[in-house]
Short mmCIF file of C-alpha atoms and ligand atoms in Angstrom, two decimals:
data_model
loop_
_atom_site.label_atom_id
_atom_site.label_comp_id
_atom_site.label_asym_id
_atom_site.label_seq_id
_atom_site.Cartn_x
_atom_site.Cartn_y
_atom_site.Cartn_z
CA MET A 531 82.94 136.52 83.73
CA LYS A 532 84.55 138.55 80.93
CA PRO A 533 84.98 136.88 77.50
CA ASP A 534 88.26 134.96 77.19
CA LEU A 535 90.47 137.28 75.08
CA PHE A 536 93.70 135.48 76.04
CA GLN A 537 96.73 136.05 73.83
CA ALA A 538 99.76 134.00 74.85
CA PRO A 539 102.95 135.96 75.46
CA ASP A 540 106.08 134.65 73.70
CA TYR A 541 108.68 137.32 74.33
CA TYR A 542 111.70 135.18 73.43
CA GLN A 543 110.23 133.40 70.39
CA ILE A 544 110.10 130.14 72.31
CA ASP A 545 107.67 128.87 69.67
CA ASP A 546 110.74 128.46 67.45
CA LEU A 547 111.97 125.78 69.88
CA LEU A 548 108.77 123.77 69.41
CA SER A 549 108.02 121.24 66.67
CA ASP A 550 104.91 121.47 64.48
CA GLU A 551 103.41 118.64 66.53
CA HIS A 552 104.04 120.53 69.80
CA LYS A 553 102.30 123.59 68.41
CA MET A 554 99.39 121.56 67.07
CA VAL A 555 98.86 119.83 70.44
CA ARG A 556 99.21 123.13 72.31
CA ASP A 557 96.82 124.99 70.02
CA ALA A 558 94.19 122.25 70.26
CA ALA A 559 94.35 122.40 74.07
CA ARG A 560 94.25 126.22 73.98
CA SER A 561 91.14 126.34 71.79
CA TRP A 562 89.41 123.71 73.91
CA VAL A 563 90.11 125.67 77.11
CA LYS A 564 88.72 128.86 75.53
CA ARG A 565 85.63 127.04 74.34
CA GLU A 566 84.84 124.63 77.18
CA VAL A 567 86.59 125.82 80.35
CA SER A 568 86.71 129.63 80.37
CA PRO A 569 82.96 130.18 79.95
CA ILE A 570 82.00 127.97 82.91
CA ILE A 571 84.90 127.76 85.32
CA GLU A 572 84.19 130.81 87.45
CA GLU A 573 80.68 129.59 88.17
CA TYR A 574 81.90 126.12 89.15
CA ALA A 575 84.66 127.58 91.33
CA GLN A 576 82.12 129.81 93.08
CA ARG A 577 79.91 126.77 93.67
CA ALA A 578 82.93 124.68 94.76
CA GLU A 579 82.08 121.98 92.24
CA PHE A 580 84.16 120.04 89.71
CA PRO A 581 82.63 120.37 86.22
CA LYS A 582 82.34 116.69 85.39
CA GLN A 583 81.07 117.40 81.88
CA ILE A 584 84.60 118.39 80.79
CA ILE A 585 86.04 114.92 81.42
CA LYS A 586 85.38 113.76 77.86
CA GLY A 587 86.94 116.92 76.42
CA LEU A 588 90.05 116.45 78.57
CA ALA A 589 90.35 112.91 77.20
CA ASP A 590 89.86 114.16 73.62
CA ILE A 591 92.72 116.69 73.83
CA GLY A 592 95.04 113.95 75.12
CA ALA A 593 95.20 115.25 78.70
CA PHE A 594 94.76 111.78 80.20
CA GLY A 595 98.03 109.94 79.65
CA PRO A 596 99.66 112.24 77.07
CA TYR A 597 102.90 110.24 77.10
CA ILE A 598 101.38 106.79 77.73
CA PRO A 599 101.80 104.62 74.58
CA GLN A 600 98.88 104.51 72.19
CA GLU A 601 98.52 100.72 72.58
CA TYR A 602 97.21 101.44 76.10
CA GLY A 603 94.95 104.29 74.97
CA GLY A 604 97.41 107.11 75.73
CA ALA A 605 98.34 109.83 73.24
CA GLY A 606 101.94 108.58 72.78
CA LEU A 607 103.32 112.13 72.89
CA ASP A 608 106.64 113.41 74.23
CA GLN A 609 107.27 115.26 77.48
CA ILE A 610 107.19 118.75 75.98
CA SER A 611 103.75 118.04 74.52
CA TYR A 612 102.65 116.84 77.95
CA GLY A 613 103.98 120.05 79.48
CA LEU A 614 102.26 122.24 76.90
CA ILE A 615 98.91 120.53 77.52
CA MET A 616 99.29 121.15 81.26
CA GLN A 617 100.23 124.80 80.59
CA GLU A 618 97.09 125.37 78.53
CA ILE A 619 94.77 123.62 80.98
CA GLU A 620 96.15 125.54 83.96
CA ARG A 621 95.78 128.75 81.96
CA GLY A 622 92.08 127.94 82.38
CA ASP A 623 92.22 126.70 85.98
CA SER A 624 94.72 124.92 88.25
CA GLY A 625 91.96 122.65 89.57
CA VAL A 626 91.21 121.32 86.09
CA ARG A 627 94.94 120.76 85.55
CA SER A 628 95.01 118.93 88.89
CA THR A 629 92.42 116.48 87.65
CA ALA A 630 94.45 115.83 84.51
CA SER A 631 97.77 115.62 86.42
CA VAL A 632 96.44 113.10 88.89
CA GLN A 633 94.84 110.95 86.20
CA SER A 634 97.98 110.95 84.02
CA SER A 635 100.99 111.09 86.31
CA LEU A 636 99.69 109.66 89.53
CA VAL A 637 97.27 106.97 88.34
CA MET A 638 98.09 105.97 84.74
CA TYR A 639 101.86 106.36 85.19
CA PRO A 640 102.22 103.98 88.19
CA ILE A 641 99.94 101.41 86.54
CA PHE A 642 101.96 101.69 83.32
CA LYS A 643 105.35 101.71 85.05
CA TYR A 644 104.86 99.33 88.00
CA GLY A 645 101.77 97.36 86.94
CA THR A 646 101.40 93.94 85.32
CA GLU A 647 100.38 93.63 81.67
CA ALA A 648 96.92 92.51 82.84
CA GLN A 649 96.58 95.64 85.01
CA ARG A 650 97.70 97.89 82.13
CA LYS A 651 95.14 96.35 79.77
CA LYS A 652 92.37 96.43 82.34
CA TYR A 653 92.73 100.02 83.52
CA LEU A 654 94.76 102.22 81.14
CA PRO A 655 92.43 102.46 78.11
CA LYS A 656 89.46 103.31 80.36
CA LEU A 657 91.50 105.90 82.26
CA ALA A 658 92.67 107.44 78.97
CA SER A 659 89.10 107.80 77.70
CA GLY A 660 87.81 109.17 81.01
CA GLU A 661 85.45 106.21 81.48
CA PHE A 662 87.38 105.55 84.71
CA MET A 663 88.66 108.40 86.87
CA GLY A 664 91.42 107.81 89.39
CA CYS A 665 93.06 109.34 92.44
CA PHE A 666 96.37 108.93 94.27
CA GLY A 667 96.59 108.34 98.01
CA LEU A 668 99.95 109.15 99.55
CA THR A 669 99.38 111.95 102.10
CA GLU A 670 97.99 111.04 105.52
CA PRO A 671 96.65 113.20 108.34
CA ASP A 672 99.95 112.88 110.24
CA HIS A 673 102.31 112.42 107.28
CA GLY A 674 102.38 115.09 104.58
CA SER A 675 105.91 116.23 103.77
CA ASN A 676 107.21 113.01 105.32
CA PRO A 677 105.25 110.30 103.47
CA GLY A 678 107.79 107.66 104.51
CA GLY A 679 106.23 107.78 107.99
CA MET A 680 102.84 106.58 106.70
CA THR A 681 100.82 104.21 108.88
CA THR A 682 98.29 102.93 106.32
CA ASN A 683 99.02 99.20 106.14
CA PHE A 684 97.93 95.88 104.75
CA LYS A 685 98.35 92.25 105.71
CA GLU A 686 97.84 89.04 103.76
CA GLU A 687 94.66 87.05 104.33
CA GLY A 688 94.13 84.20 101.84
CA GLU A 689 93.41 85.62 98.37
CA TYR A 690 93.33 89.21 99.67
CA TYR A 691 95.30 91.96 101.30
CA VAL A 692 93.38 93.57 104.15
CA LEU A 693 93.94 97.33 104.06
CA ASN A 694 93.52 99.75 106.98
CA GLY A 695 94.27 103.44 107.40
CA ALA A 696 93.36 106.86 106.00
CA LYS A 697 94.59 109.34 103.39
CA LEU A 698 93.84 113.06 103.45
CA TRP A 699 93.80 115.84 100.84
CA ILE A 700 93.22 113.54 97.90
CA SER A 701 92.36 115.24 94.58
CA ASN A 702 89.52 113.57 92.62
CA ALA A 703 88.74 111.28 95.60
CA PRO A 704 85.02 112.11 95.88
CA PHE A 705 84.23 110.86 92.36
CA ALA A 706 87.15 108.55 91.53
CA ASP A 707 86.37 105.02 90.34
CA LEU A 708 89.71 103.77 91.63
CA ALA A 709 92.57 104.88 93.85
CA VAL A 710 96.28 104.08 93.65
CA VAL A 711 97.03 103.78 97.36
CA TRP A 712 100.44 103.61 99.03
CA ALA A 713 100.57 101.43 102.14
CA LYS A 714 103.04 99.41 104.19
CA ASP A 715 103.18 95.62 104.26
CA ALA A 716 103.76 93.65 107.46
CA SER A 717 107.51 94.29 107.20
CA GLY A 718 107.00 98.06 106.80
CA ARG A 719 107.82 98.21 103.06
CA ILE A 720 105.72 100.60 100.94
CA HIS A 721 103.68 99.17 98.00
CA GLY A 722 101.05 100.53 95.64
CA LEU A 723 97.58 98.93 95.59
CA ILE A 724 94.68 99.59 93.23
CA VAL A 725 91.57 100.05 95.35
CA GLU A 726 88.24 100.21 93.53
CA ARG A 727 85.11 102.09 94.51
CA GLY A 728 82.57 99.63 95.83
CA MET A 729 85.06 97.52 97.79
CA GLU A 730 83.55 97.01 101.23
CA GLY A 731 85.01 99.32 103.90
CA PHE A 732 86.33 101.89 101.37
CA THR A 733 84.83 105.40 101.64
CA THR A 734 85.79 108.80 100.17
CA PRO A 735 84.27 111.70 102.15
CA GLU A 736 84.61 115.10 100.48
CA THR A 737 86.67 117.93 102.02
CA HIS A 738 84.63 121.15 102.11
CA ASN A 739 85.33 124.83 102.84
CA LYS A 740 88.42 125.22 100.63
CA TRP A 741 89.28 128.75 99.49
CA SER A 742 91.59 127.29 96.85
CA LEU A 743 91.13 124.82 93.97
CA ARG A 744 87.42 125.18 94.44
CA ALA A 745 86.65 123.67 91.03
CA SER A 746 88.60 120.53 91.97
CA ALA A 747 87.07 117.88 94.22
CA THR A 748 89.25 116.95 97.21
CA GLY A 749 88.56 114.26 99.77
CA GLU A 750 89.72 111.58 102.14
CA LEU A 751 90.26 107.89 101.52
CA ILE A 752 89.23 105.72 104.46
CA PHE A 753 90.11 102.02 104.57
CA ASP A 754 88.37 99.94 107.19
CA ASN A 755 89.45 96.33 106.70
CA VAL A 756 89.15 96.64 102.91
CA LYS A 757 89.73 93.30 101.19
CA VAL A 758 91.86 94.11 98.15
CA PRO A 759 92.41 91.19 95.74
CA LYS A 760 96.08 90.22 95.55
CA GLU A 761 96.15 90.87 91.79
CA ASN A 762 95.61 94.58 92.57
CA LEU A 763 99.11 95.06 94.02
CA LEU A 764 101.52 96.91 91.71
CA PRO A 765 104.46 94.50 91.66
CA GLY A 766 107.00 96.49 89.62
CA LYS A 767 108.46 98.70 92.35
CA SER A 768 108.25 99.04 96.13
CA GLY A 769 109.71 101.42 98.72
CA LEU A 770 109.21 105.20 99.00
CA GLY A 771 110.95 105.68 95.65
CA ALA A 772 107.87 104.16 93.92
CA PRO A 773 105.39 106.95 94.82
CA LEU A 774 108.12 109.58 94.61
CA GLY A 775 108.85 108.46 91.04
CA CYS A 776 105.24 109.30 90.14
CA LEU A 777 105.63 112.70 91.77
CA ASP A 778 108.52 113.47 89.40
CA SER A 779 106.11 113.23 86.49
CA ALA A 780 103.38 115.28 88.18
CA ARG A 781 105.80 117.96 89.41
CA PHE A 782 107.11 118.31 85.85
CA GLY A 783 103.53 118.93 84.67
CA ILE A 784 103.04 121.53 87.40
CA ALA A 785 106.24 123.36 86.37
CA TRP A 786 104.56 123.89 82.98
CA GLY A 787 101.06 124.38 84.32
CA ALA A 788 102.08 127.27 86.56
CA ILE A 789 103.31 129.12 83.47
CA GLY A 790 99.79 128.96 82.08
CA ALA A 791 98.28 130.52 85.19
CA ALA A 792 100.97 133.23 85.16
CA MET A 793 100.40 133.95 81.44
CA ASP A 794 96.69 134.39 82.01
CA CYS A 795 97.27 136.84 84.89
CA TYR A 796 99.86 138.80 82.90
CA ASP A 797 97.74 138.96 79.76
CA THR A 798 94.69 140.12 81.71
CA ALA A 799 96.67 142.76 83.61
CA LEU A 800 98.38 144.04 80.46
CA ARG A 801 95.07 144.51 78.65
CA TYR A 802 93.51 146.18 81.67
CA ALA A 803 96.49 148.50 82.18
CA LYS A 804 96.23 149.72 78.58
CA GLU A 805 92.49 150.37 78.86
CA ARG A 806 92.02 151.69 82.40
CA ILE A 807 92.21 155.49 82.52
CA GLN A 808 93.17 157.31 85.72
CA PHE A 809 94.50 160.87 85.92
CA ASP A 810 93.49 161.22 82.24
CA LYS A 811 95.84 158.53 80.95
CA PRO A 812 96.05 154.72 80.84
CA ILE A 813 97.54 153.33 84.05
CA GLY A 814 99.82 151.24 81.76
CA GLY A 815 101.58 154.51 80.92
CA THR A 816 102.77 154.96 84.51
CA GLN A 817 106.22 153.80 85.54
CA LEU A 818 105.00 151.79 88.53
CA GLN A 819 102.57 149.67 86.50
CA GLN A 820 105.14 149.20 83.71
CA LYS A 821 107.64 147.94 86.30
CA LYS A 822 105.13 145.29 87.41
CA LEU A 823 104.33 144.22 83.84
CA ALA A 824 107.97 144.23 82.71
CA GLU A 825 109.01 142.08 85.66
CA MET A 826 106.13 139.69 84.98
CA ILE A 827 107.10 139.05 81.36
CA THR A 828 110.74 138.64 82.38
CA GLU A 829 109.86 136.01 84.98
CA ILE A 830 107.45 134.20 82.62
CA THR A 831 110.16 134.06 79.96
CA LYS A 832 112.71 132.62 82.40
CA ALA A 833 110.17 130.04 83.58
CA GLN A 834 109.35 129.06 79.98
CA LEU A 835 113.03 128.44 79.24
CA LEU A 836 113.48 126.41 82.43
CA ALA A 837 110.45 124.26 81.60
CA TRP A 838 111.45 123.81 77.97
CA ARG A 839 114.98 122.73 78.87
CA LEU A 840 113.62 120.35 81.51
CA GLY A 841 111.31 118.88 78.86
CA VAL A 842 114.26 118.28 76.55
CA LEU A 843 116.16 116.57 79.39
CA ARG A 844 113.10 114.45 80.25
CA ASP A 845 112.71 113.42 76.62
CA GLN A 846 116.39 112.41 76.60
CA GLY A 847 115.90 110.50 79.87
CA LYS A 848 118.46 112.74 81.57
CA ALA A 849 116.40 114.94 83.94
CA THR A 850 117.05 114.40 87.65
CA SER A 851 114.42 114.56 90.39
CA ALA A 852 116.26 117.55 91.87
CA GLN A 853 116.06 119.42 88.54
CA ILE A 854 112.32 118.79 88.50
CA SER A 855 112.04 120.11 92.07
CA MET A 856 113.82 123.31 91.08
CA ALA A 857 111.44 123.92 88.17
CA LYS A 858 108.29 123.13 90.19
CA ARG A 859 109.38 125.43 92.99
CA ASN A 860 110.57 128.30 90.81
CA ASN A 861 107.65 128.30 88.40
CA VAL A 862 104.89 128.08 91.00
CA ASP A 863 106.54 130.82 93.05
CA MET A 864 106.82 132.92 89.90
CA ALA A 865 103.12 132.37 89.11
CA ILE A 866 101.83 133.21 92.58
CA LYS A 867 103.87 136.42 92.69
CA ILE A 868 102.58 137.42 89.26
CA ALA A 869 98.99 136.68 90.32
CA ARG A 870 99.40 138.95 93.36
CA GLU A 871 100.92 141.80 91.30
CA ALA A 872 98.37 141.40 88.51
CA ARG A 873 95.54 141.61 91.01
CA GLN A 874 96.87 144.95 92.20
CA ILE A 875 96.95 146.30 88.65
CA LEU A 876 93.22 145.65 88.40
CA GLY A 877 92.54 147.54 91.62
CA GLY A 878 89.13 146.70 93.08
CA MET A 879 88.10 144.83 89.92
CA GLY A 880 90.90 142.38 90.68
CA ILE A 881 89.04 140.85 93.59
CA THR A 882 85.94 139.99 91.56
CA GLY A 883 85.03 136.90 89.60
CA GLU A 884 84.72 139.11 86.50
CA TYR A 885 88.40 138.37 85.96
CA SER A 886 90.35 135.14 86.47
CA ILE A 887 93.23 136.58 88.51
CA MET A 888 91.95 136.14 92.06
CA ARG A 889 90.89 132.56 91.28
CA HIS A 890 94.39 131.78 89.93
CA MET A 891 95.92 133.44 93.00
CA MET A 892 93.89 131.33 95.42
CA ASN A 893 94.45 128.15 93.38
CA LEU A 894 98.19 128.67 93.41
CA GLU A 895 98.17 128.59 97.23
CA SER A 896 97.43 124.86 96.87
CA VAL A 897 99.82 124.36 93.98
CA ILE A 898 102.69 125.83 96.01
CA THR A 899 101.86 123.32 98.80
CA TYR A 900 100.97 120.07 97.07
CA GLU A 901 103.41 117.76 95.31
CA GLY A 902 106.01 118.93 97.84
CA THR A 903 105.88 122.35 99.48
CA HIS A 904 107.95 125.35 98.42
CA ASP A 905 110.33 124.74 101.34
CA ILE A 906 110.63 120.98 100.79
CA HIS A 907 111.73 121.59 97.18
CA LEU A 908 114.31 124.10 98.39
CA LEU A 909 115.65 121.44 100.76
CA ILE A 910 115.76 118.90 97.92
CA THR A 911 117.96 121.34 95.97
CA GLY A 912 120.03 121.90 99.12
CA MET A 913 120.49 118.15 99.54
CA ASP A 914 121.43 117.76 95.88
CA ILE A 915 124.14 120.42 95.88
CA THR A 916 125.64 119.63 99.30
CA GLY A 917 125.10 115.88 99.44
CA LEU A 918 123.71 116.40 102.96
CA SER A 919 120.05 115.70 103.85
CA ALA A 920 118.26 118.28 105.99
CA PHE A 921 115.44 115.75 106.53
CA SER A 922 117.16 113.19 108.71
P1 TGC B 2002 114.66 109.69 100.94
O1 TGC B 2002 115.40 108.82 101.89
O2 TGC B 2002 115.33 110.91 100.41
O3 TGC B 2002 114.21 108.83 99.69
C1 TGC B 2002 113.55 107.57 99.83
C2 TGC B 2002 113.78 106.79 98.55
O4 TGC B 2002 113.11 107.47 97.49
C3 TGC B 2002 114.07 107.84 96.46
N1 TGC B 2002 113.64 109.13 95.95
C4 TGC B 2002 113.05 109.29 94.77
N2 TGC B 2002 112.78 108.40 93.79
C5 TGC B 2002 112.16 108.86 92.70
N3 TGC B 2002 111.81 110.16 92.54
C6 TGC B 2002 112.06 111.09 93.51
N4 TGC B 2002 111.66 112.35 93.35
C7 TGC B 2002 112.72 110.65 94.68
N5 TGC B 2002 113.11 111.27 95.83
C8 TGC B 2002 113.68 110.32 96.61
C9 TGC B 2002 115.40 107.87 97.18
O5 TGC B 2002 116.45 107.68 96.28
C10 TGC B 2002 115.24 106.72 98.14
O6 TGC B 2002 115.40 105.51 97.41
P2 TGC B 2002 116.08 104.22 98.10
O7 TGC B 2002 116.15 103.23 97.00
O8 TGC B 2002 117.43 104.68 98.60
O9 TGC B 2002 115.16 103.83 99.22
O10 TGC B 2002 113.26 110.03 101.60
P3 TGC B 2002 112.87 110.93 102.85
O11 TGC B 2002 111.96 110.12 103.69
O12 TGC B 2002 114.10 111.55 103.47
O13 TGC B 2002 111.97 112.08 102.17
C11 TGC B 2002 112.46 112.86 101.16
C12 TGC B 2002 111.46 113.95 100.69
C13 TGC B 2002 111.13 114.89 101.82
C14 TGC B 2002 112.16 114.72 99.61
C15 TGC B 2002 110.18 113.33 100.11
O14 TGC B 2002 109.58 112.46 100.97
C16 TGC B 2002 109.21 114.33 99.55
O15 TGC B 2002 109.27 114.62 98.38
N6 TGC B 2002 108.22 114.89 100.37
C17 TGC B 2002 107.15 115.69 99.83
C18 TGC B 2002 105.87 114.89 99.79
C19 TGC B 2002 105.06 115.14 98.57
O16 TGC B 2002 105.50 115.72 97.60
N7 TGC B 2002 103.83 114.65 98.61
C20 TGC B 2002 102.98 114.79 97.49
C21 TGC B 2002 101.70 114.00 97.68
S1 TGC B 2002 100.80 113.76 96.16
C22 TGC B 2002 100.15 115.27 95.84
O17 TGC B 2002 100.39 116.26 96.46
C23 TGC B 2002 99.27 115.31 94.68
S2 TGC B 2002 98.58 116.83 94.34
C24 TGC B 2002 97.94 116.43 92.88
C25 TGC B 2002 97.23 117.50 92.17
O18 TGC B 2002 96.06 117.78 92.55
O19 TGC B 2002 97.79 118.00 91.15
P1 FAD B 2003 103.25 119.52 106.49
O1 FAD B 2003 104.09 118.42 105.97
O2 FAD B 2003 102.67 119.38 107.85
O3 FAD B 2003 104.08 120.87 106.40
C1 FAD B 2003 103.70 122.04 107.09
C2 FAD B 2003 104.81 123.08 106.88
O4 FAD B 2003 106.03 122.57 107.48
C3 FAD B 2003 105.11 123.35 105.42
O5 FAD B 2003 105.40 124.71 105.24
C4 FAD B 2003 106.38 122.52 105.16
O6 FAD B 2003 107.19 123.07 104.12
C5 FAD B 2003 107.07 122.63 106.52
N1 FAD B 2003 108.00 121.50 106.75
C6 FAD B 2003 107.70 120.18 106.81
N2 FAD B 2003 108.82 119.46 107.02
C7 FAD B 2003 109.85 120.34 107.07
C8 FAD B 2003 111.27 120.23 107.23
N3 FAD B 2003 111.86 119.03 107.37
N4 FAD B 2003 112.00 121.35 107.25
C9 FAD B 2003 111.43 122.57 107.11
N5 FAD B 2003 110.11 122.75 106.93
C10 FAD B 2003 109.33 121.65 106.91
N6 FAD B 2003 98.26 114.39 98.53
C11 FAD B 2003 98.08 113.19 97.94
O7 FAD B 2003 98.65 112.18 98.35
N7 FAD B 2003 97.27 113.07 96.83
C12 FAD B 2003 96.59 114.13 96.33
O8 FAD B 2003 95.87 113.99 95.32
C13 FAD B 2003 96.74 115.41 96.96
N8 FAD B 2003 96.02 116.48 96.52
C14 FAD B 2003 96.05 117.64 97.24
C15 FAD B 2003 95.16 118.67 96.92
C16 FAD B 2003 95.14 119.84 97.69
C17 FAD B 2003 94.15 120.91 97.36
C18 FAD B 2003 96.06 120.00 98.76
C19 FAD B 2003 96.09 121.26 99.56
C20 FAD B 2003 96.93 118.99 99.07
C21 FAD B 2003 96.93 117.79 98.34
N9 FAD B 2003 97.75 116.70 98.71
C22 FAD B 2003 97.61 115.49 98.09
C23 FAD B 2003 98.57 116.79 99.92
C24 FAD B 2003 99.87 117.58 99.74
O9 FAD B 2003 100.81 116.87 99.00
C25 FAD B 2003 100.37 117.94 101.13
O10 FAD B 2003 99.49 118.94 101.65
C26 FAD B 2003 101.80 118.44 101.12
O11 FAD B 2003 102.69 117.41 100.75
C27 FAD B 2003 102.21 119.02 102.48
O12 FAD B 2003 101.86 118.19 103.54
P2 FAD B 2003 101.07 118.81 104.80
O13 FAD B 2003 99.91 119.57 104.28
O14 FAD B 2003 100.80 117.68 105.72
O15 FAD B 2003 102.07 119.84 105.43
#
């Protein structure tokens, strides 16, 4: 792969909206990605393997629990810092950002928000340091967009809950030490349970043959009469709103992360267009290529402003779930379109692993589907503005 020459675009001086701390956190993540992710990621993606050696580095840059309080091992940062870290990691690879998103928003967040003090103390510091890795089991083979229909269930048996069912498409599952699993009790109410690797009847087979997020490990969670100790239930919130509340945090991170992938595609295409000579002049001097590049920077700038404003609202505790849906949907769509256009600017070179664009493009096919598909987020906006649900 080519050396990482990335220079971040900032067409509207959005840096001026950031504090010194934001810039420090962002720059640390950016340097780490250049040093530790860019040189190896193409090879790991080609091999369809998660580079486990980067776990410690992710923990060191604060990517595991950026906004979890320091007393539990988190970085104690604000939402914009969290967003900026996700942006920088996804600039390297969406699969690496996935690992960090799941650990922070889908494992640490529910334990912090809905867990007991004993659960927080037991799990959060080890998740923050990367000693424990986690995954989040919501999606099932027959219930993806409609998680409320889940059939995974548990019933009380003495000191335990006995868990049965299966989850599909679970990021980090093949190597996770623990899983936050959403399942129905005997009355059909949804609860979160912490299931640990090694519990009898719990297996995590890996999902192979992905053309997308190849550097992220995806798998199933199978529960065959797993005896989960009662103290592993998250008591703070039940019902579908509990897992969906975690998704708000992860979708916010994706809204920022997608900007990173788009920036990398734009920056690569811009450099290539200025250097590549056809018909005795740089292709960047042609109107058609300039149109592509000018539209890319316009869309990136709009996405940056959307994400920044959403971060401010999140920090003020005022962001709605529907606002988060809009940003996730818009920014991922923006990134995937930019990846496709950028690939064309590179011509044949665009399909090779010499450049990051095709990898971003394939990764974004997952990002536009997980955490709520492109269409589901549109319907969430539709429901918000009309007050009418298209789901039921
Ligand atoms: P609905 O009746 O609308 O809502 C049920 C209850 O949930 C509440 N709620 C929310 N609460 C917090 N945050 C949100 N975003 C919420 N959205 C809804 C709602 O108020 C209600 O509460 P209550 O108290 O009245 O019961 O539910 P529905 O069954 O009609 O479904 C709504 C729908 C379709 C929007 C929702 O189910 C949905 O978002 N579907 C998409 C599924 C999804 O996003 N799955 C993601 C799986 S995890 C994943 O993909 C990880 S990828 C990780 C990576 O690698 O980065
Ligand atoms: P379906 O729900 O079957 O949807 C198929 C199509 O139908 C989509 O286009 C959808 O938009 C459309 N559709 C569905 N309902 C409607 C409707 N009412 N109106 C109009 N159109 C509709 N899940 C987890 O729980 N944890 C994870 O860590 C995780 N990681 C993932 C990693 C990867 C790489 C992938 C690909 C997925 C991951 N997921 C995870 C699952 C992901 O959240 C689901 O794939 C996603 O929610 C969509 O569900 P589905 O694939 O079952 O599609």
